[in-house]
mmCIF file of N, CA and C in Angstrom:
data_model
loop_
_atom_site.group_PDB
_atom_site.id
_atom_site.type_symbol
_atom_site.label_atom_id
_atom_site.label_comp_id
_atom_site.label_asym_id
_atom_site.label_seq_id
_atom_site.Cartn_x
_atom_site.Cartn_y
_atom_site.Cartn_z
ATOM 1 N N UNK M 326 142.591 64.794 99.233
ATOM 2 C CA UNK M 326 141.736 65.943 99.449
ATOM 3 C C UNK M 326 140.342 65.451 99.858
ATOM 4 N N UNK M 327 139.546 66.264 100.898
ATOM 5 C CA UNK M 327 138.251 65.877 100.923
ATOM 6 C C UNK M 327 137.834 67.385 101.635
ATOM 7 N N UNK M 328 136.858 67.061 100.879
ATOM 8 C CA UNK M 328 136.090 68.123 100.796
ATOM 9 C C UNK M 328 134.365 68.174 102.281
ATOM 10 N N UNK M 329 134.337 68.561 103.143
ATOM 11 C CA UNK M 329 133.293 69.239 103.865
ATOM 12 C C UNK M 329 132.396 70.140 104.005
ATOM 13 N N UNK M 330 131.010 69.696 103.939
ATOM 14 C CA UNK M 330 130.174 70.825 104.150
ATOM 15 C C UNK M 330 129.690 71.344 105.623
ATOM 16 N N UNK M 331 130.359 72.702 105.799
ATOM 17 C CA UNK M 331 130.363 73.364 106.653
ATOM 18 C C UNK M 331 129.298 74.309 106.868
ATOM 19 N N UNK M 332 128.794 74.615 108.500
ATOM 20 C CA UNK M 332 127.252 75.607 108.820
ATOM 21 C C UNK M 332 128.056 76.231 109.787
ATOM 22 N N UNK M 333 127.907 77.337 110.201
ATOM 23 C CA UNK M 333 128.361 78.324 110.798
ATOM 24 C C UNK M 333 127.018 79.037 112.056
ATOM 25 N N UNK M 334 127.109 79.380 112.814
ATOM 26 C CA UNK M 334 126.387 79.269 113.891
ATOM 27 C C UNK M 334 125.445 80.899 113.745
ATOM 28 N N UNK M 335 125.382 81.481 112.555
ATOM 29 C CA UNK M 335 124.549 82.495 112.094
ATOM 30 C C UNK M 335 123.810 81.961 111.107
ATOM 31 N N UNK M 336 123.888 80.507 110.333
ATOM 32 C CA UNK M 336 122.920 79.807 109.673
ATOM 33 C C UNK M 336 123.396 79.897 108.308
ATOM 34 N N UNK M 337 124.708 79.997 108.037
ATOM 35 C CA UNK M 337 125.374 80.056 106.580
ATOM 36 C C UNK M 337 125.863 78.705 106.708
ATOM 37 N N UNK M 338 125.878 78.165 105.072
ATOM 38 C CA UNK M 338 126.306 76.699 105.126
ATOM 39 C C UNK M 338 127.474 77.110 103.680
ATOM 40 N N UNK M 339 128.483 76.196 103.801
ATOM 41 C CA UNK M 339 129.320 76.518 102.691
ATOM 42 C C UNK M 339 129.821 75.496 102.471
ATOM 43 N N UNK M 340 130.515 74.824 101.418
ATOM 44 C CA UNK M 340 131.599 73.561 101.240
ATOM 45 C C UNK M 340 132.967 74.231 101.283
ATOM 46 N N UNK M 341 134.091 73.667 102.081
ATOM 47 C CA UNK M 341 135.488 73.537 101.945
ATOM 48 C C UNK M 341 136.401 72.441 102.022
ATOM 49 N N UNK M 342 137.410 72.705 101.055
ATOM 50 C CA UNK M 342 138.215 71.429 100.768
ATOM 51 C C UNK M 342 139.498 71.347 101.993
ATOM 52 N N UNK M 343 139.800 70.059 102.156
ATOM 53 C CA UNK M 343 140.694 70.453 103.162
ATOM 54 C C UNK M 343 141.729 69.012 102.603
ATOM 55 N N UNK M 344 143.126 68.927 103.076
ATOM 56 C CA UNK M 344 143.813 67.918 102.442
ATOM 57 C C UNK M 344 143.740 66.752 103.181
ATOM 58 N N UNK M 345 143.127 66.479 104.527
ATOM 59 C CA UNK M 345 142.896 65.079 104.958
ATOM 60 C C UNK M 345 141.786 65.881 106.396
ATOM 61 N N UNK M 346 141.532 64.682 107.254
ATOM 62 C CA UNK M 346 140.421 65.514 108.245
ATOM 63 C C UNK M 346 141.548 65.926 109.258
ATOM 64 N N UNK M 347 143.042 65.408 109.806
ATOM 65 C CA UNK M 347 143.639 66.493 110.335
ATOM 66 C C UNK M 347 144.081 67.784 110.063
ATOM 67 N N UNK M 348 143.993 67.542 108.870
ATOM 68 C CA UNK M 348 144.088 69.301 108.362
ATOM 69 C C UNK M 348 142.653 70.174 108.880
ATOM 70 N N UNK M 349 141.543 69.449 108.615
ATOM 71 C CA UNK M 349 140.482 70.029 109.128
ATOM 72 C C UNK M 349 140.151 70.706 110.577
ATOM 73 N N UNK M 350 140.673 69.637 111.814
ATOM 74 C CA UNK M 350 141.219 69.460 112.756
ATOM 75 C C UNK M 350 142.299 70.507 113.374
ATOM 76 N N UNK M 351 143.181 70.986 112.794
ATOM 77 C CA UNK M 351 144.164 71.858 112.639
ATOM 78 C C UNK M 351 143.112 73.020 112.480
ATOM 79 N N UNK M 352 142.786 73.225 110.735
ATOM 80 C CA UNK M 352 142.521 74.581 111.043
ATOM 81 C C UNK M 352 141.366 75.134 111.441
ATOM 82 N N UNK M 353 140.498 74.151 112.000
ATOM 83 C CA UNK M 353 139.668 74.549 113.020
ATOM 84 C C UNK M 353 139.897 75.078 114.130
ATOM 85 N N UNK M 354 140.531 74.096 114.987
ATOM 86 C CA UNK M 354 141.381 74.887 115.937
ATOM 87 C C UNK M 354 141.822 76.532 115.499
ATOM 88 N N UNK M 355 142.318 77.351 114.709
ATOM 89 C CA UNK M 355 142.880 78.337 114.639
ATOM 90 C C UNK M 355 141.594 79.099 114.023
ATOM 91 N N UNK M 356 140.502 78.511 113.298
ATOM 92 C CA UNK M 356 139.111 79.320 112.838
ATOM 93 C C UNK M 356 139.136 79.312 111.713
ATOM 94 N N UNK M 357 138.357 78.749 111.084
ATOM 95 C CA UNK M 357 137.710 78.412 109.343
ATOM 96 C C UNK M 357 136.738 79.612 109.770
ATOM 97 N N UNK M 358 137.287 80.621 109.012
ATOM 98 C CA UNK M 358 135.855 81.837 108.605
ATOM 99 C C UNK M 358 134.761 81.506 107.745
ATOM 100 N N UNK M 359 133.953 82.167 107.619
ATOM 101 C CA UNK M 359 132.749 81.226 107.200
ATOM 102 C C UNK M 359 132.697 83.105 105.649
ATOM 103 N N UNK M 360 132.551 82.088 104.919
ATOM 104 C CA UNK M 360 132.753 83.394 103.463
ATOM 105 C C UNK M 360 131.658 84.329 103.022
ATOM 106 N N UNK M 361 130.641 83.828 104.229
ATOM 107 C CA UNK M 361 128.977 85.120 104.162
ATOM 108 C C UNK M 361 129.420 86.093 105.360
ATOM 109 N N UNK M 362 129.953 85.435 106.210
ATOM 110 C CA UNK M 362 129.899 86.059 107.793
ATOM 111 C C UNK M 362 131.139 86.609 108.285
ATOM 112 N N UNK M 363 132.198 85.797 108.272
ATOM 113 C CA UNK M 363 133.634 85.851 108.562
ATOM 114 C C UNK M 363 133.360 85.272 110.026
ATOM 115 N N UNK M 364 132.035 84.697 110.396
ATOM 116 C CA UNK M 364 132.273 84.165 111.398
ATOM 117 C C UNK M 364 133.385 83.001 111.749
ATOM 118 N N UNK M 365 133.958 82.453 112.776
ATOM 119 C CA UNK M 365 134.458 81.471 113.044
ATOM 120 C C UNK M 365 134.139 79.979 113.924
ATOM 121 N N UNK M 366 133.102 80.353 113.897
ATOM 122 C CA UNK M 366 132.041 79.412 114.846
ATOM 123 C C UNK M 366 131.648 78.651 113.902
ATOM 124 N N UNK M 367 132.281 77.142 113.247
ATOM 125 C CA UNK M 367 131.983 76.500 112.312
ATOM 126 C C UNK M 367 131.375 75.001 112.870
ATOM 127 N N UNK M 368 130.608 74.167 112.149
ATOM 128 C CA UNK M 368 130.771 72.724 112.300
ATOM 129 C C UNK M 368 130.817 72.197 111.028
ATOM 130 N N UNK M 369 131.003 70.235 111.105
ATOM 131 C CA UNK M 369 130.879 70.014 109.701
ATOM 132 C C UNK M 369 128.934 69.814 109.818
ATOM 133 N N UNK M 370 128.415 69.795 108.555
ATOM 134 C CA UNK M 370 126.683 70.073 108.479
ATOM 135 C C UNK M 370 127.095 68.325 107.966
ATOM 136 N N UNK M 371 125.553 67.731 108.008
ATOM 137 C CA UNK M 371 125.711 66.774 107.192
ATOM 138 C C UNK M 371 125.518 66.618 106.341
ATOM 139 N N UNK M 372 126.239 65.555 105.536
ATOM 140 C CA UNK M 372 126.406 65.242 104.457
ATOM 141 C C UNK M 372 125.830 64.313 103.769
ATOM 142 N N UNK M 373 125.258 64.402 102.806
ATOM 143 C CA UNK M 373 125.305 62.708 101.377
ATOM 144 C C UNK M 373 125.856 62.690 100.904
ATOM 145 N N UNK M 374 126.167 61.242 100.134
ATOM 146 C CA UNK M 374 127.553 60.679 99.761
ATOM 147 C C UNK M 374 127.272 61.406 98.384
ATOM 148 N N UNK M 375 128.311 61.605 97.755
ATOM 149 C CA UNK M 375 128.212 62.198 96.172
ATOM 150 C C UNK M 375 129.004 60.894 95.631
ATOM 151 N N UNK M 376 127.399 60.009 94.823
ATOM 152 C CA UNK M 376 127.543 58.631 93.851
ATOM 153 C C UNK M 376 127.020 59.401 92.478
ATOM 154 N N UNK M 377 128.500 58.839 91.401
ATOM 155 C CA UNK M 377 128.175 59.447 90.435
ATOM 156 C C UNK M 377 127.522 57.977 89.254
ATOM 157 N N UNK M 378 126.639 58.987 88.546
ATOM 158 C CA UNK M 378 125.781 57.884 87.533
ATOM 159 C C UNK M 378 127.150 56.655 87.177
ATOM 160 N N UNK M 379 126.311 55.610 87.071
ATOM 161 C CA UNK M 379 126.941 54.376 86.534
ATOM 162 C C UNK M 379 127.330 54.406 85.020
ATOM 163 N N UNK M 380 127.986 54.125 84.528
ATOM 164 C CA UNK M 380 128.876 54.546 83.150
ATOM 165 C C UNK M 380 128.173 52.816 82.178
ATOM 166 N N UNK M 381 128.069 53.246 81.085
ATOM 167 C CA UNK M 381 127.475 51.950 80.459
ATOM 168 C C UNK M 381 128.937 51.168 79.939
ATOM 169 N N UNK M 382 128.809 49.919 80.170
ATOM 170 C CA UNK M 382 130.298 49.477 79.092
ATOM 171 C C UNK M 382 130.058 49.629 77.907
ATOM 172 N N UNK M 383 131.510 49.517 77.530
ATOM 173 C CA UNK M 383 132.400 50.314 76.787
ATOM 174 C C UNK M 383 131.762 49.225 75.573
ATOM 175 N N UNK M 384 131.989 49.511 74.169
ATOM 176 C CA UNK M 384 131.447 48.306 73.173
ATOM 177 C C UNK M 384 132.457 47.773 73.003
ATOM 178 N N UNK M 385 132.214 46.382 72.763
ATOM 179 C CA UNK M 385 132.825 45.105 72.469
ATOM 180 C C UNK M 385 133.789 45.380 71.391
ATOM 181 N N UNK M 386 135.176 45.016 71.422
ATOM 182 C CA UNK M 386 135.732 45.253 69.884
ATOM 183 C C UNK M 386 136.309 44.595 69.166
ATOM 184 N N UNK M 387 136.073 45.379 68.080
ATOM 185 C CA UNK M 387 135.888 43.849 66.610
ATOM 186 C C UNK M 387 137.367 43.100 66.388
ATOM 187 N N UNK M 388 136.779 42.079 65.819
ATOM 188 C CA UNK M 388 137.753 41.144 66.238
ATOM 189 C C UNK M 388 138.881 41.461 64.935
ATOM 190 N N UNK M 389 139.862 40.301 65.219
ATOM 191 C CA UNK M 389 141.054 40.972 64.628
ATOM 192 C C UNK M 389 140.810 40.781 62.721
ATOM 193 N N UNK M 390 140.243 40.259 62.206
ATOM 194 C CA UNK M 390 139.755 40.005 60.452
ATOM 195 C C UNK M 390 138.755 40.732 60.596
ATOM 196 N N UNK M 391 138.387 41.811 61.148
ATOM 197 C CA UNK M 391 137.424 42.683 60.886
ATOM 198 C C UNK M 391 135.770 41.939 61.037
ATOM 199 N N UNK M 392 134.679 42.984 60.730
ATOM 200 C CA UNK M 392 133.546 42.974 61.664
ATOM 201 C C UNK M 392 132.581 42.012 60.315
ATOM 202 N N UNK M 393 133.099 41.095 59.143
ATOM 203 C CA UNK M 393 131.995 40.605 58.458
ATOM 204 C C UNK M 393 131.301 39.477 59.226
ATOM 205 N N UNK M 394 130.347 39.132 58.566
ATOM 206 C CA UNK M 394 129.614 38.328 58.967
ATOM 207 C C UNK M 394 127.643 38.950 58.759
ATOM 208 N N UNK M 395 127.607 40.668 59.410
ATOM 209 C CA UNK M 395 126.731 41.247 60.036
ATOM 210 C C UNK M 395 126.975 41.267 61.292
ATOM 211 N N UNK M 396 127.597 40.627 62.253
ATOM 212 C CA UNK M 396 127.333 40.386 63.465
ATOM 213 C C UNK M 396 127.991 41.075 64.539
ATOM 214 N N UNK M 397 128.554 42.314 63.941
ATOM 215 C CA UNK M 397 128.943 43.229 64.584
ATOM 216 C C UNK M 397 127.595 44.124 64.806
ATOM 217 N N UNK M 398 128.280 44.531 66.754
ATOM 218 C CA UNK M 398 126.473 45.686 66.939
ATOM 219 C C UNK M 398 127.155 46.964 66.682
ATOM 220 N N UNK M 399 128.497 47.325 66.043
ATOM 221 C CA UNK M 399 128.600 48.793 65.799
ATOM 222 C C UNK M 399 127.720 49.332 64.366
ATOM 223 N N UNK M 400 127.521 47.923 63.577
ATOM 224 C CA UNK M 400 126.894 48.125 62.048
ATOM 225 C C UNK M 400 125.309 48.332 62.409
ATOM 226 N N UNK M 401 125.194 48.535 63.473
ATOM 227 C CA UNK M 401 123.369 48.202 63.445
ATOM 228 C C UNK M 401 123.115 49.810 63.024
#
């Protein structure tokens, strides 16, 4: 699936999902209505990439005789 953000030639912009870009291709050809207008006069608008936040690693885990010592950082 990928998804496109679409502008329509009366100045409406919308996102639609489509299942690869020949599908896009396809139903362009036949007219993507536009869901303010019902126009069919579409392009794709441009886009930025959608980067999602970086995830922190995961914590370290305790070893197999358990966390003595102190030196485990789940005890802090």
């Amino acid at each position: 699936m990928i998804v496109y953000a679409l502008h329509c030639t009366c100045g409406h912009d919308f996102d639609q999902w489509f299942d690869n870009m020949a599908d896009y291709d396809a139903k362009k050809a036949d007219g993507i209505p536009c869901p303010s207008c019902g126009g069919t006069e579409v392009a794709k608008a441009i886009m930025a990439p959608r980067v999602g936040k970086p995830q922190p690693a995961p914590a370290p885990a305790c070893a197999a005789g358990g966390c003595g010592g102190g030196g485990c950082p789940m005890m802090m």
